[in-house]
Amino acid sequence: IVGLTLLVDQMNPAIMVKAHESWSNMSPTGAPALPPRKLSQTNRPQSVESIATRLQNPLQEPSCIEEAEWYWGDITRDEVQEKLTDMPDGTFLVRNASNKAGEYTLTLRKGGTNKLIKIYHKNEKFGFSEPYNFSSVIDLVNHYRKVSLSQYNATLDVKLLYPVSRFQQDEEFGTWKSLNVDVVWMRLIDLLKDILKKSISYEELSKEFQAAMADISAMRMGLQQYQEVNRMFEDQLRVHDKFLKKAERHEADNLVENIEIVKKRMKLLLDSKAVLEDKLYTQVAYSQTLEREMYQLKQEGAVVTRQKDKSVRWLLTHGVALDAINRLLNGTDWNTCKPEDIQLPLNLSHLDEGTWLLQSCSRADAERLLNGKRNGTFLIRPSRTGQSALSIVCNGVVNHCIVYRTPKGFGFAEPYNIYSSLKDLVMHYSQTSLEEHNDSLTTTLAYPVLATNDKK
């Protein structure tokens, strides 16, 4: 009994001191500061804001749904998918429901996917489910721009933040027709800087997140150790109680004293455990905030990347060489590269669809038209599959390729179906070889078949 008393008296203080010091050092001394939001709604990339409405009167409410920027009428589901692809959570639009019964469909971006929510209409009221409380779709949208949709569905913990405006033209550039190469070139540089900044911020957040997860793992291990030590103390108390019932008077006093020591150390242990649990709770909340920041930053980066890709396509269709654009994309000294140094003479015949787009041309007709033409002579025609087809001369032979039309755009194969029109595709491949899609097609779309300057 005396030996057991001495063992408890000698071992527990060392265990307690070591455990308390090591576990206390594993976690922050206080609640960690949460990182600031990287982009607020007011400085988010303009591609998710209404430009036209903001310029006219940002405070003016539409008097009817047809005037609302987020209302797209009879737009198809595929078109909605295209407009919301890679957009951040909270991006939304409203279209007519497919049943044509005076109802609507709200499409909302959440968790990287599109959520479709039916807006019902009954007794002059609108809503997602009964009872319908909104007098108009505008009132419903305005309500959920301020209040999370979790009121309606617990999994939709997001507000209607960013309307996809049907008034804006070609994202933040307004009307592309009024732009020149210098403006788009400088905008591309700004987008590249923004992408780099977001990439650096994402890396920093990722490191913080990994460190936070390591702390959480250490804290959970520490809590398990606390539980093991506490079980040891409980075992010791049971042993003491057992011997106390049989102990002589002079032994009982020592046992009672030692029981009190063990109980005090158990209280210290439980107090330390409670502190660690609080720190663990705070650290978990911090890691979740970091994770949300990382996800949001990734979404915003995707939006800026789409703007960059659109700028690149615009420059390619306006005579800027692909090699020059690649130097810009791959470099960091952006201010030393000027568009006037690398702009190529624009082949105006490519801009005239009538020189290469033949709507009534068959495969056999294409081969007759192209037979004997020089390499790079081409046309685009309908294919039997309902898509379009490119017919082009290479190495003296007429070759045929399907041009796919997808919700994301035109192209020869995924993930290159990104061109908003056949003209954009033609302008791009007028300067880029087709061999990236087919090793045997070592040519560009050089000569429209009906161009007046085409020669054999």
PDB file of C-alpha atoms in Angstrom, residues 44-252:
ATOM      1  CA  ARG A  44     -15.267  41.090 -57.533  1.00  0.00           C
ATOM      2  CA  PRO A  45     -14.344  40.617 -61.218  1.00  0.00           C
ATOM      3  CA  GLN A  46     -16.832  42.475 -63.358  1.00  0.00           C
ATOM      4  CA  SER A  47     -17.884  39.406 -65.274  1.00  0.00           C
ATOM      5  CA  VAL A  48     -20.268  38.591 -62.426  1.00  0.00           C
ATOM      6  CA  GLU A  49     -21.726  42.083 -62.105  1.00  0.00           C
ATOM      7  CA  SER A  50     -24.279  44.024 -64.084  1.00  0.00           C
ATOM      8  CA  ILE A  51     -22.403  46.686 -65.995  1.00  0.00           C
ATOM      9  CA  ALA A  52     -25.226  48.207 -67.990  1.00  0.00           C
ATOM     10  CA  THR A  53     -27.557  48.561 -65.025  1.00  0.00           C
ATOM     11  CA  ARG A  54     -24.841  49.998 -62.816  1.00  0.00           C
ATOM     12  CA  LEU A  55     -23.959  52.637 -65.401  1.00  0.00           C
ATOM     13  CA  GLN A  56     -27.558  53.669 -65.915  1.00  0.00           C
ATOM     14  CA  ASN A  57     -28.879  53.656 -62.355  1.00  0.00           C
ATOM     15  CA  PRO A  58     -27.636  51.061 -59.875  1.00  0.00           C
ATOM     16  CA  LEU A  59     -30.380  51.866 -57.363  1.00  0.00           C
ATOM     17  CA  GLN A  60     -33.307  51.679 -59.766  1.00  0.00           C
ATOM     18  CA  GLU A  61     -35.530  48.660 -59.243  1.00  0.00           C
ATOM     19  CA  PRO A  62     -37.062  47.009 -62.313  1.00  0.00           C
ATOM     20  CA  SER A  63     -40.789  47.655 -62.562  1.00  0.00           C
ATOM     21  CA  CYS A  64     -41.426  44.233 -64.101  1.00  0.00           C
ATOM     22  CA  ILE A  65     -39.485  41.005 -64.515  1.00  0.00           C
ATOM     23  CA  GLU A  66     -38.740  41.754 -68.178  1.00  0.00           C
ATOM     24  CA  GLU A  67     -36.608  44.717 -67.028  1.00  0.00           C
ATOM     25  CA  ALA A  68     -34.575  42.657 -64.536  1.00  0.00           C
ATOM     26  CA  GLU A  69     -30.986  42.057 -65.606  1.00  0.00           C
ATOM     27  CA  TRP A  70     -31.027  38.494 -64.216  1.00  0.00           C
ATOM     28  CA  TYR A  71     -34.139  37.436 -66.189  1.00  0.00           C
ATOM     29  CA  TRP A  72     -33.269  35.572 -69.401  1.00  0.00           C
ATOM     30  CA  GLY A  73     -36.703  34.549 -70.675  1.00  0.00           C
ATOM     31  CA  ASP A  74     -36.738  31.374 -72.785  1.00  0.00           C
ATOM     32  CA  ILE A  75     -33.004  30.650 -72.595  1.00  0.00           C
ATOM     33  CA  THR A  76     -32.235  26.918 -72.792  1.00  0.00           C
ATOM     34  CA  ARG A  77     -30.724  24.812 -70.046  1.00  0.00           C
ATOM     35  CA  ASP A  78     -27.553  24.305 -72.096  1.00  0.00           C
ATOM     36  CA  GLU A  79     -27.167  28.059 -72.510  1.00  0.00           C
ATOM     37  CA  VAL A  80     -27.579  28.504 -68.761  1.00  0.00           C
ATOM     38  CA  GLN A  81     -24.886  25.880 -68.183  1.00  0.00           C
ATOM     39  CA  GLU A  82     -22.533  27.766 -70.485  1.00  0.00           C
ATOM     40  CA  LYS A  83     -23.110  31.112 -68.752  1.00  0.00           C
ATOM     41  CA  LEU A  84     -22.602  29.726 -65.239  1.00  0.00           C
ATOM     42  CA  THR A  85     -19.596  27.491 -65.935  1.00  0.00           C
ATOM     43  CA  ASP A  86     -16.650  28.323 -63.628  1.00  0.00           C
ATOM     44  CA  MET A  87     -18.573  31.164 -61.984  1.00  0.00           C
ATOM     45  CA  PRO A  88     -18.331  31.658 -58.187  1.00  0.00           C
ATOM     46  CA  ASP A  89     -20.923  30.446 -55.703  1.00  0.00           C
ATOM     47  CA  GLY A  90     -23.868  32.828 -55.488  1.00  0.00           C
ATOM     48  CA  THR A  91     -24.007  33.519 -59.233  1.00  0.00           C
ATOM     49  CA  PHE A  92     -27.576  33.188 -60.512  1.00  0.00           C
ATOM     50  CA  LEU A  93     -30.132  33.871 -63.222  1.00  0.00           C
ATOM     51  CA  VAL A  94     -33.855  33.276 -63.738  1.00  0.00           C
ATOM     52  CA  ARG A  95     -35.495  31.864 -66.872  1.00  0.00           C
ATOM     53  CA  ASN A  96     -38.956  30.723 -67.892  1.00  0.00           C
ATOM     54  CA  ALA A  97     -39.865  27.243 -66.722  1.00  0.00           C
ATOM     55  CA  SER A  98     -40.024  24.616 -69.448  1.00  0.00           C
ATOM     56  CA  ASN A  99     -43.718  23.906 -68.770  1.00  0.00           C
ATOM     57  CA  LYS A 100     -44.648  27.405 -70.064  1.00  0.00           C
ATOM     58  CA  ALA A 101     -47.232  27.708 -67.261  1.00  0.00           C
ATOM     59  CA  GLY A 102     -46.219  31.156 -66.045  1.00  0.00           C
ATOM     60  CA  GLU A 103     -43.632  29.709 -63.677  1.00  0.00           C
ATOM     61  CA  TYR A 104     -39.875  30.228 -63.555  1.00  0.00           C
ATOM     62  CA  THR A 105     -36.626  28.412 -62.804  1.00  0.00           C
ATOM     63  CA  LEU A 106     -33.885  29.919 -60.664  1.00  0.00           C
ATOM     64  CA  THR A 107     -30.440  28.534 -61.493  1.00  0.00           C
ATOM     65  CA  LEU A 108     -27.890  29.113 -58.750  1.00  0.00           C
ATOM     66  CA  ARG A 109     -24.206  28.295 -58.554  1.00  0.00           C
ATOM     67  CA  LYS A 110     -23.384  26.402 -55.336  1.00  0.00           C
ATOM     68  CA  GLY A 111     -20.487  24.088 -54.549  1.00  0.00           C
ATOM     69  CA  GLY A 112     -19.159  24.276 -58.092  1.00  0.00           C
ATOM     70  CA  THR A 113     -22.414  22.974 -59.610  1.00  0.00           C
ATOM     71  CA  ASN A 114     -25.679  24.463 -60.838  1.00  0.00           C
ATOM     72  CA  LYS A 115     -28.725  24.135 -58.578  1.00  0.00           C
ATOM     73  CA  LEU A 116     -32.123  24.392 -60.305  1.00  0.00           C
ATOM     74  CA  ILE A 117     -34.987  25.666 -58.138  1.00  0.00           C
ATOM     75  CA  LYS A 118     -38.558  25.918 -59.409  1.00  0.00           C
ATOM     76  CA  ILE A 119     -40.366  29.200 -58.675  1.00  0.00           C
ATOM     77  CA  TYR A 120     -44.080  28.399 -58.361  1.00  0.00           C
ATOM     78  CA  HIS A 121     -46.989  30.765 -58.992  1.00  0.00           C
ATOM     79  CA  LYS A 122     -50.367  30.400 -57.305  1.00  0.00           C
ATOM     80  CA  ASN A 123     -53.071  32.887 -56.281  1.00  0.00           C
ATOM     81  CA  GLU A 124     -50.949  35.832 -57.473  1.00  0.00           C
ATOM     82  CA  LYS A 125     -48.097  34.776 -55.174  1.00  0.00           C
ATOM     83  CA  PHE A 126     -44.654  33.309 -55.892  1.00  0.00           C
ATOM     84  CA  GLY A 127     -42.335  31.049 -53.925  1.00  0.00           C
ATOM     85  CA  PHE A 128     -40.252  27.884 -53.821  1.00  0.00           C
ATOM     86  CA  SER A 129     -42.754  25.983 -51.689  1.00  0.00           C
ATOM     87  CA  GLU A 130     -46.083  26.612 -50.005  1.00  0.00           C
ATOM     88  CA  PRO A 131     -47.091  28.918 -48.530  1.00  0.00           C
ATOM     89  CA  TYR A 132     -46.088  31.298 -51.337  1.00  0.00           C
ATOM     90  CA  ASN A 133     -45.318  34.676 -49.753  1.00  0.00           C
ATOM     91  CA  PHE A 134     -43.885  36.885 -52.499  1.00  0.00           C
ATOM     92  CA  SER A 135     -46.006  39.166 -54.659  1.00  0.00           C
ATOM     93  CA  SER A 136     -43.500  38.994 -57.540  1.00  0.00           C
ATOM     94  CA  VAL A 137     -40.374  37.163 -58.658  1.00  0.00           C
ATOM     95  CA  ILE A 138     -38.502  40.449 -58.173  1.00  0.00           C
ATOM     96  CA  ASP A 139     -39.509  40.493 -54.492  1.00  0.00           C
ATOM     97  CA  LEU A 140     -38.394  36.878 -54.123  1.00  0.00           C
ATOM     98  CA  VAL A 141     -34.993  37.548 -55.685  1.00  0.00           C
ATOM     99  CA  ASN A 142     -34.462  40.720 -53.645  1.00  0.00           C
ATOM    100  CA  HIS A 143     -35.291  38.814 -50.461  1.00  0.00           C
ATOM    101  CA  TYR A 144     -32.766  36.058 -51.106  1.00  0.00           C
ATOM    102  CA  ARG A 145     -30.096  38.549 -52.123  1.00  0.00           C
ATOM    103  CA  LYS A 146     -30.134  39.593 -48.454  1.00  0.00           C
ATOM    104  CA  VAL A 147     -31.049  36.280 -46.806  1.00  0.00           C
ATOM    105  CA  SER A 148     -29.494  32.840 -47.293  1.00  0.00           C
ATOM    106  CA  LEU A 149     -31.512  30.234 -49.171  1.00  0.00           C
ATOM    107  CA  SER A 150     -30.869  27.904 -46.227  1.00  0.00           C
ATOM    108  CA  GLN A 151     -34.271  29.173 -45.037  1.00  0.00           C
ATOM    109  CA  TYR A 152     -35.709  27.154 -47.913  1.00  0.00           C
ATOM    110  CA  ASN A 153     -33.137  24.331 -48.090  1.00  0.00           C
ATOM    111  CA  ALA A 154     -30.523  23.728 -45.386  1.00  0.00           C
ATOM    112  CA  THR A 155     -27.937  22.635 -47.968  1.00  0.00           C
ATOM    113  CA  LEU A 156     -28.198  25.936 -49.870  1.00  0.00           C
ATOM    114  CA  ASP A 157     -26.299  28.121 -47.416  1.00  0.00           C
ATOM    115  CA  VAL A 158     -25.692  30.888 -49.961  1.00  0.00           C
ATOM    116  CA  LYS A 159     -27.317  34.150 -51.028  1.00  0.00           C
ATOM    117  CA  LEU A 160     -28.152  35.350 -54.536  1.00  0.00           C
ATOM    118  CA  LEU A 161     -24.981  37.397 -54.823  1.00  0.00           C
ATOM    119  CA  TYR A 162     -23.998  37.834 -58.460  1.00  0.00           C
ATOM    120  CA  PRO A 163     -26.630  38.172 -61.190  1.00  0.00           C
ATOM    121  CA  VAL A 164     -25.679  37.101 -64.699  1.00  0.00           C
ATOM    122  CA  SER A 165     -26.803  40.200 -66.568  1.00  0.00           C
ATOM    123  CA  ARG A 166     -28.336  39.910 -70.018  1.00  0.00           C
ATOM    124  CA  PHE A 167     -27.643  43.632 -70.462  1.00  0.00           C
ATOM    125  CA  GLN A 168     -23.884  43.342 -70.303  1.00  0.00           C
ATOM    126  CA  GLN A 169     -22.039  42.560 -73.505  1.00  0.00           C
ATOM    127  CA  ASP A 170     -19.030  40.290 -73.681  1.00  0.00           C
ATOM    128  CA  GLU A 171     -18.215  40.348 -69.991  1.00  0.00           C
ATOM    129  CA  GLU A 172     -16.488  43.441 -68.619  1.00  0.00           C
ATOM    130  CA  PHE A 173     -15.320  44.763 -71.984  1.00  0.00           C
ATOM    131  CA  GLY A 174     -18.733  46.167 -72.895  1.00  0.00           C
ATOM    132  CA  THR A 175     -18.928  46.152 -76.675  1.00  0.00           C
ATOM    133  CA  TRP A 176     -15.890  44.512 -78.233  1.00  0.00           C
ATOM    134  CA  LYS A 177     -16.381  46.374 -81.492  1.00  0.00           C
ATOM    135  CA  SER A 178     -15.268  49.657 -79.899  1.00  0.00           C
ATOM    136  CA  LEU A 179     -11.969  48.229 -78.643  1.00  0.00           C
ATOM    137  CA  ASN A 180      -8.522  48.291 -80.162  1.00  0.00           C
ATOM    138  CA  VAL A 181      -5.518  46.015 -79.766  1.00  0.00           C
ATOM    139  CA  ASP A 182      -3.771  48.303 -77.264  1.00  0.00           C
ATOM    140  CA  VAL A 183      -6.752  48.320 -74.889  1.00  0.00           C
ATOM    141  CA  VAL A 184      -7.224  44.542 -74.938  1.00  0.00           C
ATOM    142  CA  TRP A 185      -3.457  43.967 -74.688  1.00  0.00           C
ATOM    143  CA  MET A 186      -3.176  46.091 -71.538  1.00  0.00           C
ATOM    144  CA  ARG A 187      -6.286  44.443 -70.126  1.00  0.00           C
ATOM    145  CA  LEU A 188      -4.678  41.046 -70.729  1.00  0.00           C
ATOM    146  CA  ILE A 189      -1.613  42.195 -68.774  1.00  0.00           C
ATOM    147  CA  ASP A 190      -3.874  43.282 -65.888  1.00  0.00           C
ATOM    148  CA  LEU A 191      -5.601  39.896 -65.940  1.00  0.00           C
ATOM    149  CA  LEU A 192      -2.257  38.067 -65.876  1.00  0.00           C
ATOM    150  CA  LYS A 193      -1.180  40.131 -62.869  1.00  0.00           C
ATOM    151  CA  ASP A 194      -4.478  39.340 -61.156  1.00  0.00           C
ATOM    152  CA  ILE A 195      -4.055  35.617 -61.857  1.00  0.00           C
ATOM    153  CA  LEU A 196      -0.520  35.711 -60.441  1.00  0.00           C
ATOM    154  CA  LYS A 197      -1.721  37.567 -57.341  1.00  0.00           C
ATOM    155  CA  LYS A 198      -4.516  35.064 -56.775  1.00  0.00           C
ATOM    156  CA  SER A 199      -2.117  32.163 -57.285  1.00  0.00           C
ATOM    157  CA  ILE A 200       0.248  33.535 -54.636  1.00  0.00           C
ATOM    158  CA  SER A 201      -2.642  34.143 -52.235  1.00  0.00           C
ATOM    159  CA  TYR A 202      -3.908  30.611 -52.795  1.00  0.00           C
ATOM    160  CA  GLU A 203      -0.459  29.155 -52.031  1.00  0.00           C
ATOM    161  CA  GLU A 204      -0.287  31.179 -48.807  1.00  0.00           C
ATOM    162  CA  LEU A 205      -3.746  30.040 -47.750  1.00  0.00           C
ATOM    163  CA  SER A 206      -2.854  26.458 -48.611  1.00  0.00           C
ATOM    164  CA  LYS A 207       0.210  26.584 -46.347  1.00  0.00           C
ATOM    165  CA  GLU A 208      -1.867  28.076 -43.515  1.00  0.00           C
ATOM    166  CA  PHE A 209      -4.482  25.389 -44.014  1.00  0.00           C
ATOM    167  CA  GLN A 210      -1.923  22.574 -43.901  1.00  0.00           C
ATOM    168  CA  ALA A 211      -0.407  24.032 -40.721  1.00  0.00           C
ATOM    169  CA  ALA A 212      -3.856  24.343 -39.144  1.00  0.00           C
ATOM    170  CA  MET A 213      -4.659  20.719 -39.995  1.00  0.00           C
ATOM    171  CA  ALA A 214      -1.359  19.607 -38.440  1.00  0.00           C
ATOM    172  CA  ASP A 215      -2.258  21.510 -35.247  1.00  0.00           C
ATOM    173  CA  ILE A 216      -5.693  19.898 -35.206  1.00  0.00           C
ATOM    174  CA  SER A 217      -4.162  16.438 -35.545  1.00  0.00           C
ATOM    175  CA  ALA A 218      -1.739  17.127 -32.675  1.00  0.00           C
ATOM    176  CA  MET A 219      -4.531  18.472 -30.457  1.00  0.00           C
ATOM    177  CA  ARG A 220      -6.705  15.429 -31.059  1.00  0.00           C
ATOM    178  CA  MET A 221      -3.788  13.185 -30.180  1.00  0.00           C
ATOM    179  CA  GLY A 222      -3.279  15.237 -27.030  1.00  0.00           C
ATOM    180  CA  LEU A 223      -6.913  14.764 -26.037  1.00  0.00           C
ATOM    181  CA  GLN A 224      -6.525  11.016 -26.435  1.00  0.00           C
ATOM    182  CA  GLN A 225      -3.501  11.131 -24.109  1.00  0.00           C
ATOM    183  CA  TYR A 226      -5.494  13.132 -21.565  1.00  0.00           C
ATOM    184  CA  GLN A 227      -8.148  10.407 -21.615  1.00  0.00           C
ATOM    185  CA  GLU A 228      -5.548   7.689 -21.092  1.00  0.00           C
ATOM    186  CA  VAL A 229      -4.020   9.500 -18.096  1.00  0.00           C
ATOM    187  CA  ASN A 230      -7.492  10.129 -16.673  1.00  0.00           C
ATOM    188  CA  ARG A 231      -8.315   6.401 -16.922  1.00  0.00           C
ATOM    189  CA  MET A 232      -5.074   5.647 -15.082  1.00  0.00           C
ATOM    190  CA  PHE A 233      -6.088   8.003 -12.275  1.00  0.00           C
ATOM    191  CA  GLU A 234      -9.528   6.382 -12.076  1.00  0.00           C
ATOM    192  CA  ASP A 235      -7.894   2.950 -11.801  1.00  0.00           C
ATOM    193  CA  GLN A 236      -5.668   4.242  -8.994  1.00  0.00           C
ATOM    194  CA  LEU A 237      -8.664   5.611  -7.102  1.00  0.00           C
ATOM    195  CA  ARG A 238     -10.448   2.263  -7.346  1.00  0.00           C
ATOM    196  CA  VAL A 239      -7.337   0.488  -6.020  1.00  0.00           C
ATOM    197  CA  HIS A 240      -7.055   3.003  -3.157  1.00  0.00           C
ATOM    198  CA  ASP A 241     -10.726   2.544  -2.258  1.00  0.00           C
ATOM    199  CA  LYS A 242     -10.274  -1.239  -2.226  1.00  0.00           C
ATOM    200  CA  PHE A 243      -7.243  -1.098   0.080  1.00  0.00           C
ATOM    201  CA  LEU A 244      -8.827   1.610   2.248  1.00  0.00           C
ATOM    202  CA  LYS A 245     -11.586  -0.784   3.271  1.00  0.00           C
ATOM    203  CA  LYS A 246      -9.001  -3.273   4.606  1.00  0.00           C
ATOM    204  CA  ALA A 247      -6.329  -0.848   5.819  1.00  0.00           C
ATOM    205  CA  GLU A 248      -5.187  -0.422   9.412  1.00  0.00           C
ATOM    206  CA  ARG A 249      -5.770   2.975  11.016  1.00  0.00           C
ATOM    207  CA  HIS A 250      -2.208   4.217  10.517  1.00  0.00           C
ATOM    208  CA  GLU A 251      -2.345   3.116   6.828  1.00  0.00           C
ATOM    209  CA  ALA A 252      -5.785   4.618   6.221  1.00  0.00           C
TER     210      ALA A 252
END
